[in-house]
């Protein structure tokens, strides 16, 4: 799963950088990096707690999944606020506010929830599902970008932020279907 994810991610980044050009890609990458830096604390470690508890007692999976959704959502919203404030102060140039909000949601809520779902699959001994889940975000982002390229959409940072967000949300919806 990790190898497949790396290949998909590499394809996404290569096509993205060529589509956007140096300046657009740099602006987009800098904005995403600002979110990624703080994404490590989204959910306050619920993924580790969930893995530990569900591996001990699989019947806790639904309750802990609900807790994880709440915990990641609340911490993610707070971190989006931090992201918006920090990026407005520290980044010399960034995407517009709407796009930064979309990137924040993608990296601070949707991606961490998919990571929790991946951990939940592992704790429930569903390794194939975990491997598939870890590949879906870059895959759906690549598909969204490919569709945009096909219809002739210009690769602006704002358009790409919307596609990045869409890929993350579709993956989150896919991952949540088993645990709802």
PDB file of C-alpha atoms in Angstrom:
ATOM      1  CA  UNK A   1       0.000   0.000   0.000  1.00  0.00           C
ATOM      2  CA  UNK A   2       2.779   2.438   0.879  1.00  0.00           C
ATOM      3  CA  UNK A   3       4.617   1.735  -2.380  1.00  0.00           C
ATOM      4  CA  UNK A   4       1.460   2.215  -4.433  1.00  0.00           C
ATOM      5  CA  UNK A   5       0.669   5.419  -2.551  1.00  0.00           C
ATOM      6  CA  UNK A   6       4.173   6.742  -3.260  1.00  0.00           C
ATOM      7  CA  UNK A   7       3.796   6.080  -6.997  1.00  0.00           C
ATOM      8  CA  UNK A   8       0.357   7.728  -7.141  1.00  0.00           C
ATOM      9  CA  UNK A   9       1.572  10.694  -5.070  1.00  0.00           C
ATOM     10  CA  UNK A  10       4.617  11.116  -7.325  1.00  0.00           C
ATOM     11  CA  UNK A  11       2.428  11.073 -10.440  1.00  0.00           C
ATOM     12  CA  UNK A  12       0.095  13.621  -8.870  1.00  0.00           C
ATOM     13  CA  UNK A  13       2.934  15.972  -7.936  1.00  0.00           C
ATOM     14  CA  UNK A  14       4.684  15.698 -11.303  1.00  0.00           C
ATOM     15  CA  UNK A  15       1.528  16.365 -13.330  1.00  0.00           C
ATOM     16  CA  UNK A  16       0.492  19.090 -10.900  1.00  0.00           C
ATOM     17  CA  UNK A  17       3.808  20.930 -11.097  1.00  0.00           C
ATOM     18  CA  UNK A  18       3.813  20.833 -14.907  1.00  0.00           C
ATOM     19  CA  UNK A  19       0.189  21.944 -15.094  1.00  0.00           C
ATOM     20  CA  UNK A  20       0.607  24.840 -12.679  1.00  0.00           C
ATOM     21  CA  UNK A  21       4.063  26.075 -13.620  1.00  0.00           C
ATOM     22  CA  UNK A  22       6.807  27.045 -11.188  1.00  0.00           C
ATOM     23  CA  UNK A  23       5.150  30.062  -9.586  1.00  0.00           C
ATOM     24  CA  UNK A  24       1.688  28.541  -9.217  1.00  0.00           C
ATOM     25  CA  UNK A  25       3.052  25.274  -7.911  1.00  0.00           C
ATOM     26  CA  UNK A  26       5.302  27.064  -5.430  1.00  0.00           C
ATOM     27  CA  UNK A  27       2.392  29.144  -4.151  1.00  0.00           C
ATOM     28  CA  UNK A  28       0.173  26.079  -3.816  1.00  0.00           C
ATOM     29  CA  UNK A  29       2.894  23.924  -2.219  1.00  0.00           C
ATOM     30  CA  UNK A  30       3.751  26.640   0.292  1.00  0.00           C
ATOM     31  CA  UNK A  31       0.123  26.978   1.290  1.00  0.00           C
ATOM     32  CA  UNK A  32      -0.323  23.208   1.688  1.00  0.00           C
ATOM     33  CA  UNK A  33       2.946  22.973   3.624  1.00  0.00           C
ATOM     34  CA  UNK A  34       1.624  25.483   6.139  1.00  0.00           C
ATOM     35  CA  UNK A  35      -1.289  23.130   6.836  1.00  0.00           C
ATOM     36  CA  UNK A  36       0.839  19.983   6.849  1.00  0.00           C
ATOM     37  CA  UNK A  37       3.149  21.430   9.486  1.00  0.00           C
ATOM     38  CA  UNK A  38       0.337  21.586  12.023  1.00  0.00           C
ATOM     39  CA  UNK A  39      -1.578  18.507  10.800  1.00  0.00           C
ATOM     40  CA  UNK A  40       0.391  16.205  13.083  1.00  0.00           C
ATOM     41  CA  UNK A  41      -1.591  17.373  16.100  1.00  0.00           C
ATOM     42  CA  UNK A  42      -5.015  17.149  14.470  1.00  0.00           C
ATOM     43  CA  UNK A  43      -7.028  14.674  16.506  1.00  0.00           C
ATOM     44  CA  UNK A  44      -4.675  14.835  19.480  1.00  0.00           C
ATOM     45  CA  UNK A  45      -3.459  11.267  19.011  1.00  0.00           C
ATOM     46  CA  UNK A  46      -6.868   9.613  18.719  1.00  0.00           C
ATOM     47  CA  UNK A  47      -5.531   7.309  16.004  1.00  0.00           C
ATOM     48  CA  UNK A  48      -3.113   5.709  18.466  1.00  0.00           C
ATOM     49  CA  UNK A  49      -5.723   5.360  21.194  1.00  0.00           C
ATOM     50  CA  UNK A  50      -8.212   3.896  18.736  1.00  0.00           C
ATOM     51  CA  UNK A  51      -5.689   1.335  17.465  1.00  0.00           C
ATOM     52  CA  UNK A  52      -4.764   0.285  20.997  1.00  0.00           C
ATOM     53  CA  UNK A  53      -8.325   0.006  22.273  1.00  0.00           C
ATOM     54  CA  UNK A  54      -9.873  -1.644  19.209  1.00  0.00           C
ATOM     55  CA  UNK A  55      -7.074  -4.205  18.977  1.00  0.00           C
ATOM     56  CA  UNK A  56      -7.937  -5.195  22.576  1.00  0.00           C
ATOM     57  CA  UNK A  57     -11.703  -5.165  22.052  1.00  0.00           C
ATOM     58  CA  UNK A  58     -13.049  -4.914  18.469  1.00  0.00           C
ATOM     59  CA  UNK A  59     -16.580  -4.245  19.754  1.00  0.00           C
ATOM     60  CA  UNK A  60     -15.410  -0.733  20.676  1.00  0.00           C
ATOM     61  CA  UNK A  61     -14.750   0.185  17.034  1.00  0.00           C
ATOM     62  CA  UNK A  62     -18.002   2.043  16.302  1.00  0.00           C
ATOM     63  CA  UNK A  63     -17.940   4.068  19.506  1.00  0.00           C
ATOM     64  CA  UNK A  64     -14.286   4.984  19.075  1.00  0.00           C
ATOM     65  CA  UNK A  65     -14.863   5.868  15.408  1.00  0.00           C
ATOM     66  CA  UNK A  66     -17.572   8.307  16.520  1.00  0.00           C
ATOM     67  CA  UNK A  67     -15.207   9.737  19.140  1.00  0.00           C
ATOM     68  CA  UNK A  68     -12.464  10.071  16.534  1.00  0.00           C
ATOM     69  CA  UNK A  69     -14.740  11.943  14.141  1.00  0.00           C
ATOM     70  CA  UNK A  70     -15.659  14.396  16.885  1.00  0.00           C
ATOM     71  CA  UNK A  71     -12.104  14.798  18.165  1.00  0.00           C
ATOM     72  CA  UNK A  72     -10.541  15.277  14.720  1.00  0.00           C
ATOM     73  CA  UNK A  73     -13.325  17.636  13.649  1.00  0.00           C
ATOM     74  CA  UNK A  74     -13.055  19.846  16.727  1.00  0.00           C
ATOM     75  CA  UNK A  75      -9.258  19.946  16.782  1.00  0.00           C
ATOM     76  CA  UNK A  76      -9.234  20.403  13.003  1.00  0.00           C
ATOM     77  CA  UNK A  77     -11.514  23.436  13.182  1.00  0.00           C
ATOM     78  CA  UNK A  78      -9.294  24.975  15.860  1.00  0.00           C
ATOM     79  CA  UNK A  79      -6.198  24.244  13.784  1.00  0.00           C
ATOM     80  CA  UNK A  80      -7.804  25.765  10.686  1.00  0.00           C
ATOM     81  CA  UNK A  81      -8.164  28.957  12.723  1.00  0.00           C
ATOM     82  CA  UNK A  82      -4.486  28.736  13.676  1.00  0.00           C
ATOM     83  CA  UNK A  83      -3.604  28.064  10.034  1.00  0.00           C
ATOM     84  CA  UNK A  84      -5.543  31.069   8.788  1.00  0.00           C
ATOM     85  CA  UNK A  85      -3.956  33.361  11.349  1.00  0.00           C
ATOM     86  CA  UNK A  86      -0.429  31.985  10.988  1.00  0.00           C
ATOM     87  CA  UNK A  87      -0.475  31.948   7.190  1.00  0.00           C
ATOM     88  CA  UNK A  88      -1.726  35.521   7.020  1.00  0.00           C
ATOM     89  CA  UNK A  89       1.161  36.625   9.241  1.00  0.00           C
ATOM     90  CA  UNK A  90       4.009  34.400   8.028  1.00  0.00           C
ATOM     91  CA  UNK A  91       3.446  33.657   4.338  1.00  0.00           C
ATOM     92  CA  UNK A  92       4.567  36.406   2.003  1.00  0.00           C
ATOM     93  CA  UNK A  93       2.250  35.111  -0.693  1.00  0.00           C
ATOM     94  CA  UNK A  94      -0.535  32.566  -0.313  1.00  0.00           C
ATOM     95  CA  UNK A  95      -3.742  31.434  -1.941  1.00  0.00           C
ATOM     96  CA  UNK A  96      -6.954  33.348  -1.261  1.00  0.00           C
ATOM     97  CA  UNK A  97      -8.921  32.842   1.966  1.00  0.00           C
ATOM     98  CA  UNK A  98     -11.454  30.426   0.444  1.00  0.00           C
ATOM     99  CA  UNK A  99      -8.710  28.239  -0.978  1.00  0.00           C
ATOM    100  CA  UNK A 100      -6.756  28.298   2.268  1.00  0.00           C
ATOM    101  CA  UNK A 101      -9.892  27.172   4.120  1.00  0.00           C
ATOM    102  CA  UNK A 102     -10.336  24.315   1.625  1.00  0.00           C
ATOM    103  CA  UNK A 103      -6.696  23.278   2.041  1.00  0.00           C
ATOM    104  CA  UNK A 104      -7.056  23.489   5.813  1.00  0.00           C
ATOM    105  CA  UNK A 105     -10.127  21.278   5.773  1.00  0.00           C
ATOM    106  CA  UNK A 106      -8.431  18.785   3.422  1.00  0.00           C
ATOM    107  CA  UNK A 107      -5.236  18.516   5.491  1.00  0.00           C
ATOM    108  CA  UNK A 108      -6.526  19.090   9.033  1.00  0.00           C
ATOM    109  CA  UNK A 109      -9.844  17.241   9.023  1.00  0.00           C
ATOM    110  CA  UNK A 110     -10.390  14.973   5.988  1.00  0.00           C
ATOM    111  CA  UNK A 111      -6.869  13.518   5.759  1.00  0.00           C
ATOM    112  CA  UNK A 112      -6.554  12.839   9.521  1.00  0.00           C
ATOM    113  CA  UNK A 113      -9.966  11.118   9.484  1.00  0.00           C
ATOM    114  CA  UNK A 114      -8.843   8.877   6.636  1.00  0.00           C
ATOM    115  CA  UNK A 115      -5.690   8.111   8.611  1.00  0.00           C
ATOM    116  CA  UNK A 116      -7.826   7.165  11.627  1.00  0.00           C
ATOM    117  CA  UNK A 117      -9.968   4.937   9.404  1.00  0.00           C
ATOM    118  CA  UNK A 118      -6.780   3.307   8.107  1.00  0.00           C
ATOM    119  CA  UNK A 119      -5.651   2.660  11.689  1.00  0.00           C
ATOM    120  CA  UNK A 120      -9.077   1.264  12.498  1.00  0.00           C
ATOM    121  CA  UNK A 121      -8.813  -1.158   9.561  1.00  0.00           C
ATOM    122  CA  UNK A 122      -5.424  -2.302  10.805  1.00  0.00           C
ATOM    123  CA  UNK A 123      -6.733  -2.797  14.346  1.00  0.00           C
ATOM    124  CA  UNK A 124      -9.600  -4.874  12.945  1.00  0.00           C
ATOM    125  CA  UNK A 125      -7.139  -6.996  10.926  1.00  0.00           C
ATOM    126  CA  UNK A 126      -8.350  -5.586   7.600  1.00  0.00           C
ATOM    127  CA  UNK A 127      -4.957  -4.947   6.039  1.00  0.00           C
ATOM    128  CA  UNK A 128      -6.158  -4.866   2.439  1.00  0.00           C
ATOM    129  CA  UNK A 129      -8.756  -2.210   3.305  1.00  0.00           C
ATOM    130  CA  UNK A 130      -6.074  -0.199   5.115  1.00  0.00           C
ATOM    131  CA  UNK A 131      -3.758  -0.403   2.089  1.00  0.00           C
ATOM    132  CA  UNK A 132      -6.548   0.731  -0.234  1.00  0.00           C
ATOM    133  CA  UNK A 133      -7.551   3.604   2.060  1.00  0.00           C
ATOM    134  CA  UNK A 134      -4.025   4.988   2.240  1.00  0.00           C
ATOM    135  CA  UNK A 135      -3.920   5.160  -1.560  1.00  0.00           C
ATOM    136  CA  UNK A 136      -7.303   6.782  -2.105  1.00  0.00           C
ATOM    137  CA  UNK A 137      -6.532  10.421  -1.258  1.00  0.00           C
ATOM    138  CA  UNK A 138      -3.703  10.797  -3.790  1.00  0.00           C
ATOM    139  CA  UNK A 139      -5.671   8.669  -6.278  1.00  0.00           C
ATOM    140  CA  UNK A 140      -8.825  10.784  -6.037  1.00  0.00           C
ATOM    141  CA  UNK A 141      -6.757  13.980  -6.177  1.00  0.00           C
ATOM    142  CA  UNK A 142      -5.037  12.668  -9.323  1.00  0.00           C
ATOM    143  CA  UNK A 143      -8.395  11.762 -10.874  1.00  0.00           C
ATOM    144  CA  UNK A 144      -9.861  15.189 -10.046  1.00  0.00           C
ATOM    145  CA  UNK A 145      -6.833  16.924 -11.569  1.00  0.00           C
ATOM    146  CA  UNK A 146      -6.958  14.700 -14.658  1.00  0.00           C
ATOM    147  CA  UNK A 147     -10.608  15.570 -15.216  1.00  0.00           C
ATOM    148  CA  UNK A 148      -9.801  19.278 -14.807  1.00  0.00           C
ATOM    149  CA  UNK A 149      -6.975  18.973 -17.335  1.00  0.00           C
ATOM    150  CA  UNK A 150      -9.250  17.129 -19.757  1.00  0.00           C
ATOM    151  CA  UNK A 151     -11.940  19.813 -19.654  1.00  0.00           C
ATOM    152  CA  UNK A 152      -9.333  22.547 -20.114  1.00  0.00           C
ATOM    153  CA  UNK A 153      -9.377  24.101 -16.651  1.00  0.00           C
ATOM    154  CA  UNK A 154      -6.418  26.390 -16.009  1.00  0.00           C
ATOM    155  CA  UNK A 155      -4.082  25.164 -13.266  1.00  0.00           C
ATOM    156  CA  UNK A 156      -4.334  28.090 -10.866  1.00  0.00           C
ATOM    157  CA  UNK A 157      -3.614  27.583  -7.168  1.00  0.00           C
ATOM    158  CA  UNK A 158      -7.240  28.354  -6.393  1.00  0.00           C
ATOM    159  CA  UNK A 159      -8.565  25.732  -8.835  1.00  0.00           C
ATOM    160  CA  UNK A 160      -6.075  23.185  -7.552  1.00  0.00           C
ATOM    161  CA  UNK A 161      -7.035  23.899  -3.928  1.00  0.00           C
ATOM    162  CA  UNK A 162     -10.641  23.033  -4.824  1.00  0.00           C
ATOM    163  CA  UNK A 163      -9.530  19.794  -6.512  1.00  0.00           C
ATOM    164  CA  UNK A 164      -7.250  18.939  -3.591  1.00  0.00           C
ATOM    165  CA  UNK A 165     -10.173  19.462  -1.223  1.00  0.00           C
ATOM    166  CA  UNK A 166     -12.529  17.395  -3.405  1.00  0.00           C
ATOM    167  CA  UNK A 167     -10.125  14.445  -3.487  1.00  0.00           C
ATOM    168  CA  UNK A 168      -9.833  14.512   0.289  1.00  0.00           C
ATOM    169  CA  UNK A 169     -13.575  14.782   0.911  1.00  0.00           C
ATOM    170  CA  UNK A 170     -14.439  11.962  -1.505  1.00  0.00           C
ATOM    171  CA  UNK A 171     -11.886   9.739   0.219  1.00  0.00           C
ATOM    172  CA  UNK A 172     -13.214  10.628   3.663  1.00  0.00           C
ATOM    173  CA  UNK A 173     -16.758   9.804   2.534  1.00  0.00           C
ATOM    174  CA  UNK A 174     -15.518   6.486   1.142  1.00  0.00           C
ATOM    175  CA  UNK A 175     -13.658   5.636   4.351  1.00  0.00           C
ATOM    176  CA  UNK A 176     -16.562   6.587   6.592  1.00  0.00           C
ATOM    177  CA  UNK A 177     -19.084   4.337   4.839  1.00  0.00           C
ATOM    178  CA  UNK A 178     -17.992   1.227   6.733  1.00  0.00           C
ATOM    179  CA  UNK A 179     -18.186   2.841  10.151  1.00  0.00           C
ATOM    180  CA  UNK A 180     -21.257   5.081   9.975  1.00  0.00           C
TER     181      UNK A 180
END
